[in-house]
Amino acid sequence: MILSFDSILTLIADNLFGGSYTLAGLALLFAAWALCAVICINMKASPAYSVAPLIPLSIFFSAYGVLNETITFLIVIVTAVIVSAEFRKVV
């Protein structure tokens, strides 16, 4: 079995979400966010910085055809607002 992004996505979609690639993509996005949150907590950084990697990841998932454009747009807007609000506190 070759471990590629497509095979991992298909495995998650078929076994957990009844073939829904959108839900599998959101699950992978959530797992990436959780990993970033753990890294930020261990570095004693603000948890708001853990959402910053979601912007390129959601754009990648959208370009790959996994996420809907509306979901990607919503993720990018919400993430940008959270990061900019935290940046305002820092400055």
PDB file of C-alpha atoms in Angstrom:
ATOM      1  CA  MET A   1       0.000   0.000   0.000  1.00  0.00           C
ATOM      2  CA  ILE A   2       1.388   3.351  -1.031  1.00  0.00           C
ATOM      3  CA  LEU A   3       0.892   6.087   1.551  1.00  0.00           C
ATOM      4  CA  SER A   4      -0.016   9.142  -0.443  1.00  0.00           C
ATOM      5  CA  PHE A   5      -2.360  11.980   0.391  1.00  0.00           C
ATOM      6  CA  ASP A   6      -5.017  10.523  -1.887  1.00  0.00           C
ATOM      7  CA  SER A   7      -4.842   7.041  -0.362  1.00  0.00           C
ATOM      8  CA  ILE A   8      -4.975   8.412   3.193  1.00  0.00           C
ATOM      9  CA  LEU A   9      -7.924  10.627   2.284  1.00  0.00           C
ATOM     10  CA  THR A  10      -9.747   7.726   0.619  1.00  0.00           C
ATOM     11  CA  LEU A  11      -9.069   5.465   3.601  1.00  0.00           C
ATOM     12  CA  ILE A  12     -10.477   8.009   6.053  1.00  0.00           C
ATOM     13  CA  ALA A  13     -13.436   8.879   3.825  1.00  0.00           C
ATOM     14  CA  ASP A  14     -14.459   5.275   3.181  1.00  0.00           C
ATOM     15  CA  ASN A  15     -13.964   3.878   6.660  1.00  0.00           C
ATOM     16  CA  LEU A  16     -15.110   6.741   8.865  1.00  0.00           C
ATOM     17  CA  PHE A  17     -17.397   9.033   6.887  1.00  0.00           C
ATOM     18  CA  GLY A  18     -19.190   6.810   4.385  1.00  0.00           C
ATOM     19  CA  GLY A  19     -17.219   8.086   1.393  1.00  0.00           C
ATOM     20  CA  SER A  20     -17.504  11.818   2.101  1.00  0.00           C
ATOM     21  CA  TYR A  21     -14.246  13.442   1.061  1.00  0.00           C
ATOM     22  CA  THR A  22     -15.312  16.806   2.485  1.00  0.00           C
ATOM     23  CA  LEU A  23     -15.730  15.392   5.990  1.00  0.00           C
ATOM     24  CA  ALA A  24     -12.461  13.492   5.667  1.00  0.00           C
ATOM     25  CA  GLY A  25     -10.715  16.708   4.633  1.00  0.00           C
ATOM     26  CA  LEU A  26     -12.220  18.557   7.583  1.00  0.00           C
ATOM     27  CA  ALA A  27     -11.074  15.749   9.891  1.00  0.00           C
ATOM     28  CA  LEU A  28      -7.522  16.030   8.542  1.00  0.00           C
ATOM     29  CA  LEU A  29      -7.689  19.803   8.921  1.00  0.00           C
ATOM     30  CA  PHE A  30      -8.854  19.403  12.524  1.00  0.00           C
ATOM     31  CA  ALA A  31      -6.026  16.948  13.224  1.00  0.00           C
ATOM     32  CA  ALA A  32      -3.506  19.426  11.805  1.00  0.00           C
ATOM     33  CA  TRP A  33      -4.968  22.176  13.983  1.00  0.00           C
ATOM     34  CA  ALA A  34      -4.784  19.960  17.075  1.00  0.00           C
ATOM     35  CA  LEU A  35      -1.138  19.208  16.336  1.00  0.00           C
ATOM     36  CA  CYS A  36      -0.389  22.917  15.943  1.00  0.00           C
ATOM     37  CA  ALA A  37      -2.246  23.665  19.191  1.00  0.00           C
ATOM     38  CA  VAL A  38      -0.144  21.138  21.093  1.00  0.00           C
ATOM     39  CA  ILE A  39       3.037  22.648  19.644  1.00  0.00           C
ATOM     40  CA  CYS A  40       1.918  26.175  20.605  1.00  0.00           C
ATOM     41  CA  ILE A  41       0.999  25.103  24.121  1.00  0.00           C
ATOM     42  CA  ASN A  42       4.375  23.430  24.588  1.00  0.00           C
ATOM     43  CA  MET A  43       6.121  26.596  23.371  1.00  0.00           C
ATOM     44  CA  LYS A  44       4.046  28.701  25.811  1.00  0.00           C
ATOM     45  CA  ALA A  45       2.641  30.694  22.879  1.00  0.00           C
ATOM     46  CA  SER A  46      -0.883  31.952  22.551  1.00  0.00           C
ATOM     47  CA  PRO A  47      -3.319  29.307  21.302  1.00  0.00           C
ATOM     48  CA  ALA A  48      -4.526  31.806  18.692  1.00  0.00           C
ATOM     49  CA  TYR A  49      -1.319  31.212  16.743  1.00  0.00           C
ATOM     50  CA  SER A  50      -2.264  27.576  16.239  1.00  0.00           C
ATOM     51  CA  VAL A  51      -4.865  28.568  13.649  1.00  0.00           C
ATOM     52  CA  ALA A  52      -2.358  30.330  11.365  1.00  0.00           C
ATOM     53  CA  PRO A  53      -1.363  27.128   9.480  1.00  0.00           C
ATOM     54  CA  LEU A  54      -5.024  26.522   8.655  1.00  0.00           C
ATOM     55  CA  ILE A  55      -4.945  29.193   5.929  1.00  0.00           C
ATOM     56  CA  PRO A  56      -2.440  27.451   3.624  1.00  0.00           C
ATOM     57  CA  LEU A  57      -3.789  24.022   4.518  1.00  0.00           C
ATOM     58  CA  SER A  58      -7.362  24.963   3.640  1.00  0.00           C
ATOM     59  CA  ILE A  59      -6.212  26.543   0.377  1.00  0.00           C
ATOM     60  CA  PHE A  60      -4.287  23.349  -0.436  1.00  0.00           C
ATOM     61  CA  PHE A  61      -7.303  21.164   0.362  1.00  0.00           C
ATOM     62  CA  SER A  62      -9.507  23.381  -1.772  1.00  0.00           C
ATOM     63  CA  ALA A  63      -7.077  23.260  -4.684  1.00  0.00           C
ATOM     64  CA  TYR A  64      -6.890  19.489  -4.334  1.00  0.00           C
ATOM     65  CA  GLY A  65     -10.683  19.352  -4.568  1.00  0.00           C
ATOM     66  CA  VAL A  66     -11.353  18.073  -1.075  1.00  0.00           C
ATOM     67  CA  LEU A  67     -12.927  21.146   0.508  1.00  0.00           C
ATOM     68  CA  ASN A  68     -15.654  23.310  -0.916  1.00  0.00           C
ATOM     69  CA  GLU A  69     -14.686  26.876  -1.824  1.00  0.00           C
ATOM     70  CA  THR A  70     -17.254  28.266   0.615  1.00  0.00           C
ATOM     71  CA  ILE A  71     -15.778  26.293   3.505  1.00  0.00           C
ATOM     72  CA  THR A  72     -12.289  27.397   2.525  1.00  0.00           C
ATOM     73  CA  PHE A  73     -13.337  31.036   2.362  1.00  0.00           C
ATOM     74  CA  LEU A  74     -14.987  30.780   5.782  1.00  0.00           C
ATOM     75  CA  ILE A  75     -11.902  29.137   7.319  1.00  0.00           C
ATOM     76  CA  VAL A  76      -9.585  31.787   5.853  1.00  0.00           C
ATOM     77  CA  ILE A  77     -11.748  34.694   7.063  1.00  0.00           C
ATOM     78  CA  VAL A  78     -12.247  33.333  10.590  1.00  0.00           C
ATOM     79  CA  THR A  79      -8.570  32.425  10.924  1.00  0.00           C
ATOM     80  CA  ALA A  80      -7.452  35.853   9.724  1.00  0.00           C
ATOM     81  CA  VAL A  81      -9.754  37.572  12.218  1.00  0.00           C
ATOM     82  CA  ILE A  82      -8.497  35.444  15.125  1.00  0.00           C
ATOM     83  CA  VAL A  83      -4.848  36.016  14.261  1.00  0.00           C
ATOM     84  CA  SER A  84      -5.294  39.744  13.685  1.00  0.00           C
ATOM     85  CA  ALA A  85      -7.124  40.157  17.001  1.00  0.00           C
ATOM     86  CA  GLU A  86      -4.281  38.399  18.793  1.00  0.00           C
ATOM     87  CA  PHE A  87      -1.698  40.462  16.906  1.00  0.00           C
ATOM     88  CA  ARG A  88      -3.454  43.645  18.015  1.00  0.00           C
ATOM     89  CA  LYS A  89      -3.008  42.556  21.647  1.00  0.00           C
ATOM     90  CA  VAL A  90       0.700  41.950  21.096  1.00  0.00           C
ATOM     91  CA  VAL A  91       1.361  45.295  19.453  1.00  0.00           C
TER      92      VAL A  91
END
